[in-house]
Amino acid sequence: MPASGLQCKTSITQTASTTTLIKAQSSSSSSSSSSSNGGDHKQQQNVRKGWNIKASKISTKTHNRIRAIVESLKIQPNPEKPMIPLSIGDPTTFGNLRASDETMMAVQRCIESGKYNGYAHTQGHEEARRAIAKYSAHQSAEDIKTENILMCSGCSAALEYCILVLCDSGQNLLVPRPGFCLYQTLAEGLGIEIRYYDLLPERQWEADLRQLESLIDENTGALLLNNPSNPCGSVFSKKHLEDILDICERHYLPIIADEIYEHLVFPGSEFIAVSSLSKNVPVLTCSGTTKRFLVPGWRMGWVIIHDRQGRLGNAIGGLKSMCSRILGSNTIVQGALPDMLEKTPKSFFDSVINLLYSNARLAYRMLKKVRGLNPVMPDGAMYMMVGVDIERFPAFKTDTHFVQELVNEQSVFCLPGACFECPNFMRIILTVPGDMMKEACIRIAQFCEAHYKNDNNIIENGLLD
């Protein structure tokens, strides 16, 4: 039977009184607790006396070697000569290399469809991974399974995931010298030691295998192999890759293969994926669309797991977990990948190779004649390393000083070998228009002739502070 109005009012009054009593008891208990703790809560509130924000350890230990060196240069380009930047590793910089129509249309269709605006599976859309498996079939004698493909935000992120999965703080990672400074940037902030194995210019930048093997110990997490190479432009032979695999097998060492330039190989050379040769050594292959498809800003890369004998264990699960850190890569480009990889004509890729190869031959032919320089003809990628006999240029202390004054006098900017742990060299890019490459080589020759000395007498004039 419903309660009368008087009963409801009485009940409400009693409830309110009870609530008031509970609050009072709670307040009294809180006060008593604070008192019994000697005012600890109040003391904790006064621990901070002012603003004291500090950068994290990982951020203070993270450095980009190229940026640090370039920003330290005292550059004032010659105003009478247009700047020719042979330092930028972005193939789209000069406008002469552009993405194919098929690539642009594939992305346009994905945008218009509206089907790729949401999140994808953290490893990537299934159809995109199927396309990558087909595109990368040359990497394995067996079919590549889509569950062994992880899509990342560019090849840089792919490399980062692999390093983080295979190496812990206190361990070491073997990387090539000369080599891309990003490897050090990704590792050092996490307390991972970088150990450099040498590439030999007199042997077309093959690795010094004896020196490489001497670096391995129980704390070595992985060997990083960059083939074709940035900055050397070298392409390893089958025999050399097999020798490297033998070392890794003897020492139970997995390989991280940076093969972003796998399709940029010049006539007369052949690229062989290290994973295709490996029977027992697990290989994590990193690649992407950046260079071959001329879309570095789209940030599309991937890791392919090659582990025939199941050596990686729970590292595979760890690698897949890494993909959840940013909830997957660019979904628009993922949607476009099947058409990009399948429909871009061979003629487009051939035209890119032809330009790079033509510039490589031109630069090699012209710079080989310059006293004090020793270019090493590349077999692929987008770069050439040029040796500088710094003793023949006594006005300059180092390759960095040499490069700085080359900019100031001739407005030609190359990256010094110091950026790649390779003194007395400089790196030039091969992606510029042909006439610009020729002009740059003429200016480099003029600069060298102006400063070359036949003896080793050190002159004081021209030295910078």
Coordinates of C-alpha atoms in Angstrom, one line a residue:
M1 CA 0.0 0.0 0.0
P2 CA 1.5 3.5 -1.0
A3 CA 2.9 5.5 1.9
S4 CA 1.0 8.6 2.9
G5 CA 2.5 12.1 2.4
L6 CA 3.3 12.4 6.1
Q7 CA 5.2 9.0 6.0
C8 CA 7.2 10.1 2.9
K9 CA 8.1 13.4 4.6
T10 CA 9.2 11.7 7.7
S11 CA 11.3 9.2 5.8
I12 CA 13.0 11.9 3.8
T13 CA 13.7 13.9 7.1
Q14 CA 15.2 10.8 8.7
T15 CA 17.4 10.0 5.6
A16 CA 18.7 13.6 5.5
S17 CA 19.5 13.4 9.2
T18 CA 21.3 10.1 8.7
T19 CA 23.3 11.5 5.8
T20 CA 24.3 14.5 7.9
L21 CA 25.4 12.3 10.7
I22 CA 27.5 10.1 8.3
K23 CA 29.2 13.2 6.8
A24 CA 30.0 14.5 10.3
Q25 CA 31.5 11.1 11.4
S26 CA 33.5 10.9 8.2
S27 CA 34.9 14.4 8.7
S28 CA 35.7 13.6 12.3
S29 CA 37.4 10.4 11.3
S30 CA 39.4 12.2 8.5
S31 CA 40.5 14.9 10.9
S32 CA 41.5 12.3 13.5
S33 CA 43.4 10.3 10.9
S34 CA 45.3 13.4 9.7
S35 CA 46.1 14.3 13.3
S36 CA 47.3 10.8 14.0
N37 CA 49.6 10.8 11.0
G38 CA 51.3 13.9 12.2
G39 CA 50.0 16.0 9.3
D40 CA 51.7 13.7 6.6
H41 CA 49.2 14.7 4.0
K42 CA 49.8 18.4 4.5
Q43 CA 53.6 17.7 4.4
Q44 CA 53.3 15.8 1.1
Q45 CA 51.5 18.7 -0.4
N46 CA 54.5 21.0 0.4
V47 CA 57.2 18.7 -1.0
R48 CA 57.4 20.8 -4.3
K49 CA 58.7 24.3 -3.6
G50 CA 58.6 25.5 -7.2
W51 CA 58.7 24.6 -10.9
N52 CA 61.4 22.0 -11.6
I53 CA 60.5 20.3 -15.0
K54 CA 63.2 18.2 -16.5
A55 CA 63.6 16.4 -19.8
S56 CA 63.4 12.6 -19.7
K57 CA 66.6 10.6 -19.9
I58 CA 65.6 9.2 -23.3
S59 CA 65.1 12.6 -24.7
T60 CA 68.4 14.0 -23.5
K61 CA 70.3 11.0 -24.8
T62 CA 68.7 11.1 -28.2
H63 CA 70.7 12.9 -30.9
N64 CA 70.7 13.1 -34.7
R65 CA 74.3 13.2 -35.8
I66 CA 73.6 14.8 -39.2
R67 CA 71.5 17.6 -37.7
A68 CA 74.1 18.3 -35.0
I69 CA 76.9 18.6 -37.5
V70 CA 75.1 20.6 -40.1
E71 CA 73.7 23.0 -37.5
S72 CA 77.3 23.6 -36.3
L73 CA 78.6 24.7 -39.7
K74 CA 79.4 28.4 -40.2
I75 CA 77.7 28.7 -43.6
Q76 CA 77.4 31.8 -45.8
P77 CA 76.8 30.6 -49.4
N78 CA 78.3 32.6 -52.2
P79 CA 75.6 35.0 -53.2
E80 CA 76.8 35.0 -56.8
K81 CA 76.2 31.3 -57.3
P82 CA 72.8 29.6 -56.8
M83 CA 72.8 27.0 -54.1
I84 CA 73.1 23.3 -55.1
P85 CA 72.2 21.1 -52.1
L86 CA 73.8 17.7 -52.7
S87 CA 73.0 16.9 -49.1
I88 CA 69.3 16.2 -49.0
G89 CA 68.2 12.6 -49.1
D90 CA 64.6 13.4 -50.1
P91 CA 64.2 12.4 -53.8
T92 CA 61.3 14.9 -54.3
T93 CA 63.3 18.0 -53.4
F94 CA 64.1 19.2 -56.9
G95 CA 60.8 18.4 -58.5
N96 CA 62.3 16.3 -61.3
L97 CA 61.3 13.0 -59.5
R98 CA 57.6 12.7 -58.9
A99 CA 55.3 9.9 -57.9
S100 CA 53.6 8.0 -60.7
D101 CA 50.1 8.8 -61.9
E102 CA 49.0 5.3 -60.8
T103 CA 50.2 6.1 -57.2
M104 CA 48.4 9.4 -57.0
M105 CA 45.2 7.9 -58.5
A106 CA 45.3 5.0 -56.1
V107 CA 45.3 7.4 -53.1
Q108 CA 42.6 9.6 -54.6
R109 CA 40.3 6.6 -55.0
C110 CA 40.8 5.7 -51.4
I111 CA 40.0 9.2 -50.2
E112 CA 36.9 9.4 -52.3
S113 CA 35.7 5.9 -51.2
G114 CA 35.6 7.0 -47.5
K115 CA 36.4 3.4 -46.5
Y116 CA 39.8 4.1 -45.0
N117 CA 39.2 7.0 -42.6
G118 CA 39.0 4.8 -39.5
Y119 CA 41.5 2.7 -37.6
A120 CA 42.9 -0.4 -39.1
H121 CA 44.2 -3.6 -37.4
T122 CA 47.4 -2.6 -35.6
Q123 CA 49.4 -4.7 -38.0
G124 CA 47.7 -3.2 -41.0
H125 CA 44.7 -3.9 -43.3
E126 CA 44.7 -7.5 -44.5
E127 CA 44.5 -6.6 -48.2
A128 CA 47.5 -4.3 -47.9
R129 CA 49.5 -7.0 -46.2
R130 CA 48.5 -9.5 -48.9
A131 CA 49.8 -7.0 -51.5
I132 CA 53.1 -6.6 -49.6
A133 CA 53.5 -10.4 -49.4
K134 CA 53.2 -10.7 -53.2
Y135 CA 55.4 -7.7 -53.8
S136 CA 58.1 -9.1 -51.5
A137 CA 58.0 -12.7 -52.7
H138 CA 61.7 -12.4 -53.7
Q139 CA 62.6 -12.3 -50.0
S140 CA 61.7 -15.9 -49.3
A141 CA 61.6 -19.4 -50.9
E142 CA 58.3 -20.0 -49.1
D143 CA 55.1 -18.0 -49.3
I144 CA 55.1 -15.0 -47.0
K145 CA 52.2 -15.1 -44.5
T146 CA 50.2 -11.9 -43.8
E147 CA 50.5 -12.5 -40.1
N148 CA 54.3 -12.1 -40.5
I149 CA 53.9 -8.6 -42.0
L150 CA 53.6 -5.5 -39.7
M151 CA 52.9 -2.1 -41.3
C152 CA 54.6 0.9 -39.7
S153 CA 54.8 4.6 -40.0
G154 CA 57.7 4.6 -42.5
C155 CA 60.8 2.4 -42.6
S156 CA 62.2 4.4 -39.7
A157 CA 59.5 3.2 -37.4
A158 CA 60.0 -0.3 -38.7
L159 CA 63.7 -0.1 -37.8
E160 CA 62.8 1.3 -34.4
Y161 CA 60.4 -1.5 -33.6
C162 CA 63.0 -4.1 -34.5
I163 CA 65.7 -2.5 -32.5
L164 CA 63.4 -2.2 -29.4
V165 CA 62.3 -5.8 -29.7
L166 CA 65.7 -7.4 -30.1
C167 CA 67.8 -5.1 -27.8
D168 CA 67.5 -4.1 -24.2
S169 CA 69.2 -1.4 -22.3
G170 CA 72.8 -2.5 -21.6
Q171 CA 73.0 -4.7 -24.7
N172 CA 74.7 -3.7 -27.9
L173 CA 73.7 -3.4 -31.6
L174 CA 76.1 -3.9 -34.5
V175 CA 75.7 -1.2 -37.2
P176 CA 77.7 -0.4 -40.4
R177 CA 80.3 2.4 -40.6
P178 CA 79.8 4.4 -42.8
G179 CA 76.2 4.1 -42.0
F180 CA 72.9 5.9 -41.6
C181 CA 73.0 7.9 -38.3
L182 CA 69.4 7.1 -37.6
Y183 CA 70.4 3.7 -36.2
Q184 CA 72.4 5.4 -33.4
T185 CA 69.6 8.0 -32.9
L186 CA 67.0 5.2 -32.3
A187 CA 69.2 3.2 -30.0
E188 CA 71.3 5.4 -27.8
G189 CA 68.4 7.1 -25.9
L190 CA 67.4 3.6 -24.7
G191 CA 70.8 2.8 -23.3
I192 CA 71.7 0.4 -26.2
E193 CA 75.4 0.5 -27.1
I194 CA 76.2 1.0 -30.8
R195 CA 79.2 -1.0 -32.1
Y196 CA 80.4 -0.1 -35.5
Y197 CA 81.6 -2.7 -38.0
D198 CA 83.7 -1.2 -40.9
L199 CA 82.8 -1.1 -44.5
L200 CA 85.9 -1.1 -46.8
P201 CA 86.0 1.4 -49.7
E202 CA 88.8 -0.5 -51.4
R203 CA 86.5 -3.5 -51.6
Q204 CA 83.4 -1.7 -52.8
W205 CA 82.2 -1.1 -49.3
E206 CA 82.1 -4.8 -48.2
A207 CA 82.1 -5.4 -44.5
D208 CA 85.3 -6.2 -42.7
L209 CA 84.1 -9.6 -41.6
R210 CA 87.0 -10.3 -39.2
Q211 CA 86.5 -7.0 -37.4
L212 CA 82.7 -7.5 -37.4
E213 CA 83.0 -10.9 -35.7
S214 CA 85.3 -9.5 -33.1
L215 CA 82.6 -7.1 -31.9
I216 CA 80.1 -9.9 -30.9
D217 CA 79.6 -10.9 -27.3
E218 CA 76.9 -12.3 -25.1
N219 CA 75.2 -8.9 -24.9
T220 CA 74.9 -8.4 -28.7
G221 CA 71.2 -8.2 -29.5
A222 CA 71.3 -8.0 -33.3
L223 CA 73.3 -7.2 -36.4
L224 CA 71.9 -4.4 -38.6
L225 CA 72.5 -4.9 -42.3
N226 CA 71.9 -2.0 -44.7
N227 CA 71.8 -3.3 -48.3
P228 CA 71.8 -1.4 -50.7
S229 CA 73.7 1.1 -48.5
N230 CA 73.1 4.6 -47.4
P231 CA 75.5 6.4 -47.7
C232 CA 77.7 4.1 -49.8
G233 CA 75.5 3.0 -52.6
S234 CA 77.0 -0.5 -52.3
V235 CA 75.1 -3.7 -53.2
F236 CA 76.4 -6.9 -51.5
S237 CA 77.1 -10.0 -53.5
K238 CA 75.5 -13.4 -52.7
K239 CA 78.9 -14.7 -51.4
H240 CA 79.3 -11.8 -49.1
L241 CA 75.8 -12.1 -47.7
E242 CA 76.4 -15.8 -47.1
D243 CA 79.6 -15.0 -45.2
I244 CA 77.7 -12.6 -43.0
L245 CA 75.0 -15.3 -42.4
D246 CA 77.7 -17.8 -41.4
I247 CA 79.0 -15.4 -38.7
C248 CA 75.5 -14.8 -37.4
E249 CA 74.6 -18.5 -37.3
R250 CA 77.8 -19.3 -35.4
H251 CA 77.0 -16.7 -32.8
Y252 CA 73.2 -17.1 -32.7
L253 CA 72.7 -13.5 -33.8
P254 CA 69.5 -12.3 -35.6
I255 CA 69.6 -9.8 -38.4
I256 CA 67.7 -6.5 -38.9
A257 CA 67.8 -6.0 -42.7
D258 CA 67.3 -2.4 -43.8
E259 CA 66.4 -2.9 -47.4
I260 CA 64.5 0.3 -48.2
Y261 CA 66.7 0.7 -51.4
E262 CA 66.1 -2.9 -52.5
H263 CA 64.8 -1.9 -55.9
L264 CA 67.2 0.9 -56.6
V265 CA 70.0 -1.1 -58.2
F266 CA 72.0 0.0 -61.2
P267 CA 72.6 -2.1 -64.4
G268 CA 75.2 -4.7 -63.9
S269 CA 74.4 -5.2 -60.2
E270 CA 72.0 -7.6 -58.6
F271 CA 70.2 -7.2 -55.3
I272 CA 69.7 -10.4 -53.2
A273 CA 67.6 -10.3 -50.1
V274 CA 69.5 -11.7 -47.2
S275 CA 66.3 -13.5 -46.0
S276 CA 66.2 -15.5 -49.2
L277 CA 69.6 -17.0 -48.3
S278 CA 69.0 -17.6 -44.6
K279 CA 68.1 -21.1 -43.5
N280 CA 68.7 -20.8 -39.7
V281 CA 69.3 -17.1 -38.9
P282 CA 66.1 -15.1 -38.3
V283 CA 65.8 -12.0 -40.3
L284 CA 63.5 -8.9 -39.7
T285 CA 63.3 -7.1 -43.1
C286 CA 62.4 -3.4 -43.1
S287 CA 61.3 -1.7 -46.3
G288 CA 58.6 0.7 -47.6
T289 CA 57.4 3.0 -50.3
T290 CA 59.6 6.0 -49.4
K291 CA 62.3 5.8 -52.1
R292 CA 61.1 3.7 -54.9
F293 CA 57.6 5.3 -55.1
L294 CA 59.0 8.8 -54.3
V295 CA 56.6 9.5 -51.5
P296 CA 58.7 9.8 -48.3
G297 CA 56.2 12.1 -46.6
W298 CA 53.5 9.5 -46.8
R299 CA 55.3 7.5 -44.0
M300 CA 54.5 3.9 -45.2
G301 CA 56.9 1.2 -44.2
W302 CA 56.7 -2.4 -43.0
V303 CA 58.5 -5.3 -41.3
I304 CA 58.5 -8.8 -42.7
I305 CA 59.4 -11.6 -40.3
H306 CA 61.5 -14.4 -41.7
D307 CA 62.0 -17.1 -39.1
R308 CA 62.1 -20.5 -40.7
Q309 CA 63.2 -22.4 -37.6
G310 CA 61.1 -20.5 -35.1
R311 CA 64.2 -18.9 -33.4
L312 CA 62.6 -15.6 -32.4
G313 CA 60.2 -17.1 -29.8
N314 CA 58.3 -14.4 -27.9
A315 CA 60.1 -11.7 -29.8
I316 CA 57.5 -12.0 -32.5
G317 CA 54.7 -11.3 -30.0
G318 CA 56.8 -8.3 -28.7
L319 CA 57.2 -7.0 -32.2
K320 CA 53.4 -7.2 -32.8
S321 CA 52.8 -5.4 -29.5
M322 CA 55.0 -2.6 -30.7
C323 CA 52.5 -1.8 -33.5
S324 CA 49.9 -1.0 -30.9
R325 CA 51.9 2.0 -29.6
I326 CA 50.5 4.3 -32.2
L327 CA 47.5 2.1 -33.3
G328 CA 48.8 1.4 -36.8
S329 CA 50.1 3.4 -39.8
N330 CA 48.4 5.7 -42.3
T331 CA 45.2 4.0 -43.4
I332 CA 44.7 6.0 -46.6
V333 CA 48.0 4.8 -48.0
Q334 CA 47.3 1.3 -46.8
G335 CA 44.2 1.3 -48.8
A336 CA 46.1 2.5 -51.9
L337 CA 49.0 0.0 -51.5
P338 CA 47.5 -2.9 -53.6
D339 CA 47.1 -0.7 -56.6
M340 CA 50.4 1.1 -56.0
L341 CA 52.3 -2.1 -55.8
E342 CA 50.5 -3.9 -58.6
K343 CA 49.7 -1.2 -61.2
T344 CA 52.7 1.1 -61.2
P345 CA 54.4 0.3 -64.6
K346 CA 58.0 -0.9 -64.9
S347 CA 58.7 2.1 -67.2
F348 CA 58.2 4.4 -64.2
F349 CA 60.8 2.6 -62.1
D350 CA 63.2 2.3 -65.0
S351 CA 63.1 6.1 -65.5
V352 CA 64.1 6.7 -61.9
I353 CA 67.0 4.2 -62.1
N354 CA 68.2 5.7 -65.4
L355 CA 68.4 9.2 -63.9
L356 CA 70.2 8.0 -60.8
Y357 CA 72.6 5.8 -62.8
S358 CA 73.3 8.6 -65.3
N359 CA 74.1 11.1 -62.5
A360 CA 76.3 8.5 -60.8
R361 CA 78.4 7.9 -64.0
L362 CA 78.6 11.7 -64.7
A363 CA 79.8 12.5 -61.1
Y364 CA 82.2 9.6 -61.0
R365 CA 83.7 10.5 -64.4
M366 CA 84.1 14.2 -63.5
L367 CA 85.3 13.9 -59.9
K368 CA 87.7 11.0 -60.6
K369 CA 89.8 13.6 -62.6
V370 CA 90.0 16.0 -59.7
R371 CA 93.2 16.0 -57.7
G372 CA 92.6 15.1 -54.1
L373 CA 89.3 13.4 -54.6
N374 CA 88.6 9.7 -54.9
P375 CA 84.9 8.9 -55.6
V376 CA 83.7 5.3 -55.2
M377 CA 81.3 4.3 -57.9
P378 CA 78.0 3.1 -56.4
D379 CA 76.0 0.1 -57.5
G380 CA 72.6 1.4 -56.3
A381 CA 70.6 3.6 -53.9
M382 CA 70.8 7.4 -54.3
Y383 CA 74.2 8.3 -53.1
M384 CA 77.9 8.4 -53.8
M385 CA 80.8 8.6 -51.3
V386 CA 83.7 10.7 -52.4
G387 CA 87.1 10.4 -50.6
V388 CA 88.9 13.6 -49.7
D389 CA 92.7 13.5 -49.3
I390 CA 92.5 16.1 -46.6
E391 CA 96.3 16.3 -46.4
R392 CA 96.4 17.7 -49.9
F393 CA 94.1 20.5 -48.7
P394 CA 96.1 22.0 -45.8
A395 CA 93.8 25.0 -45.5
F396 CA 91.2 22.7 -44.0
K397 CA 91.3 20.8 -40.7
T398 CA 88.7 18.1 -41.4
D399 CA 86.2 16.9 -44.0
T400 CA 83.6 19.0 -42.1
H401 CA 85.7 22.1 -42.5
F402 CA 86.3 21.2 -46.2
V403 CA 82.5 20.9 -46.8
Q404 CA 81.8 24.2 -44.9
E405 CA 84.2 26.2 -47.1
L406 CA 82.9 24.4 -50.3
V407 CA 79.5 25.9 -49.5
N408 CA 80.9 29.3 -48.7
E409 CA 82.9 29.6 -51.9
Q410 CA 80.9 27.6 -54.4
S411 CA 77.4 27.2 -52.9
V412 CA 77.6 23.4 -53.2
F413 CA 76.5 21.6 -50.1
C414 CA 77.6 18.0 -49.5
L415 CA 77.4 16.1 -46.2
P416 CA 80.7 15.5 -44.5
G417 CA 81.8 12.0 -43.8
A418 CA 81.7 12.8 -40.1
C419 CA 77.9 12.5 -40.4
F420 CA 78.4 8.8 -41.1
E421 CA 81.3 8.0 -38.8
C422 CA 83.6 8.1 -41.9
P423 CA 86.3 10.8 -41.8
N424 CA 87.9 12.2 -45.0
F425 CA 84.8 11.5 -47.1
M426 CA 81.8 13.4 -48.2
R427 CA 78.4 12.1 -49.5
I428 CA 76.6 13.5 -52.5
I429 CA 73.1 12.7 -53.7
L430 CA 72.2 11.5 -57.2
T431 CA 68.6 12.7 -57.4
V432 CA 69.3 16.2 -58.8
P433 CA 68.6 17.1 -62.5
G434 CA 71.5 16.2 -64.8
D435 CA 72.5 19.8 -65.6
M436 CA 72.6 20.6 -61.9
M437 CA 74.8 17.6 -61.2
K438 CA 77.2 18.7 -63.9
E439 CA 77.4 22.2 -62.6
A440 CA 78.0 21.0 -59.0
C441 CA 80.9 18.8 -60.2
I442 CA 82.4 21.7 -62.1
R443 CA 82.3 23.9 -59.0
I444 CA 83.7 21.1 -56.7
A445 CA 86.6 20.8 -59.2
Q446 CA 87.2 24.5 -59.1
F447 CA 87.2 24.5 -55.4
C448 CA 89.7 21.6 -55.2
E449 CA 92.0 23.1 -57.7
A450 CA 92.1 26.4 -55.8
H451 CA 93.1 24.7 -52.6
Y452 CA 95.1 21.7 -53.6
K453 CA 98.8 21.6 -52.6
N454 CA 101.4 19.3 -54.0
D455 CA 103.3 19.0 -50.8
N456 CA 102.3 18.7 -47.1
N457 CA 103.4 22.2 -46.0
I458 CA 100.7 23.6 -43.8
I459 CA 99.7 27.1 -44.6
E460 CA 98.1 29.4 -42.1
N461 CA 96.2 31.6 -44.4
G462 CA 92.6 30.6 -44.8
L463 CA 92.3 28.7 -41.6
L464 CA 89.1 29.3 -39.6
D465 CA 89.0 30.0 -35.9

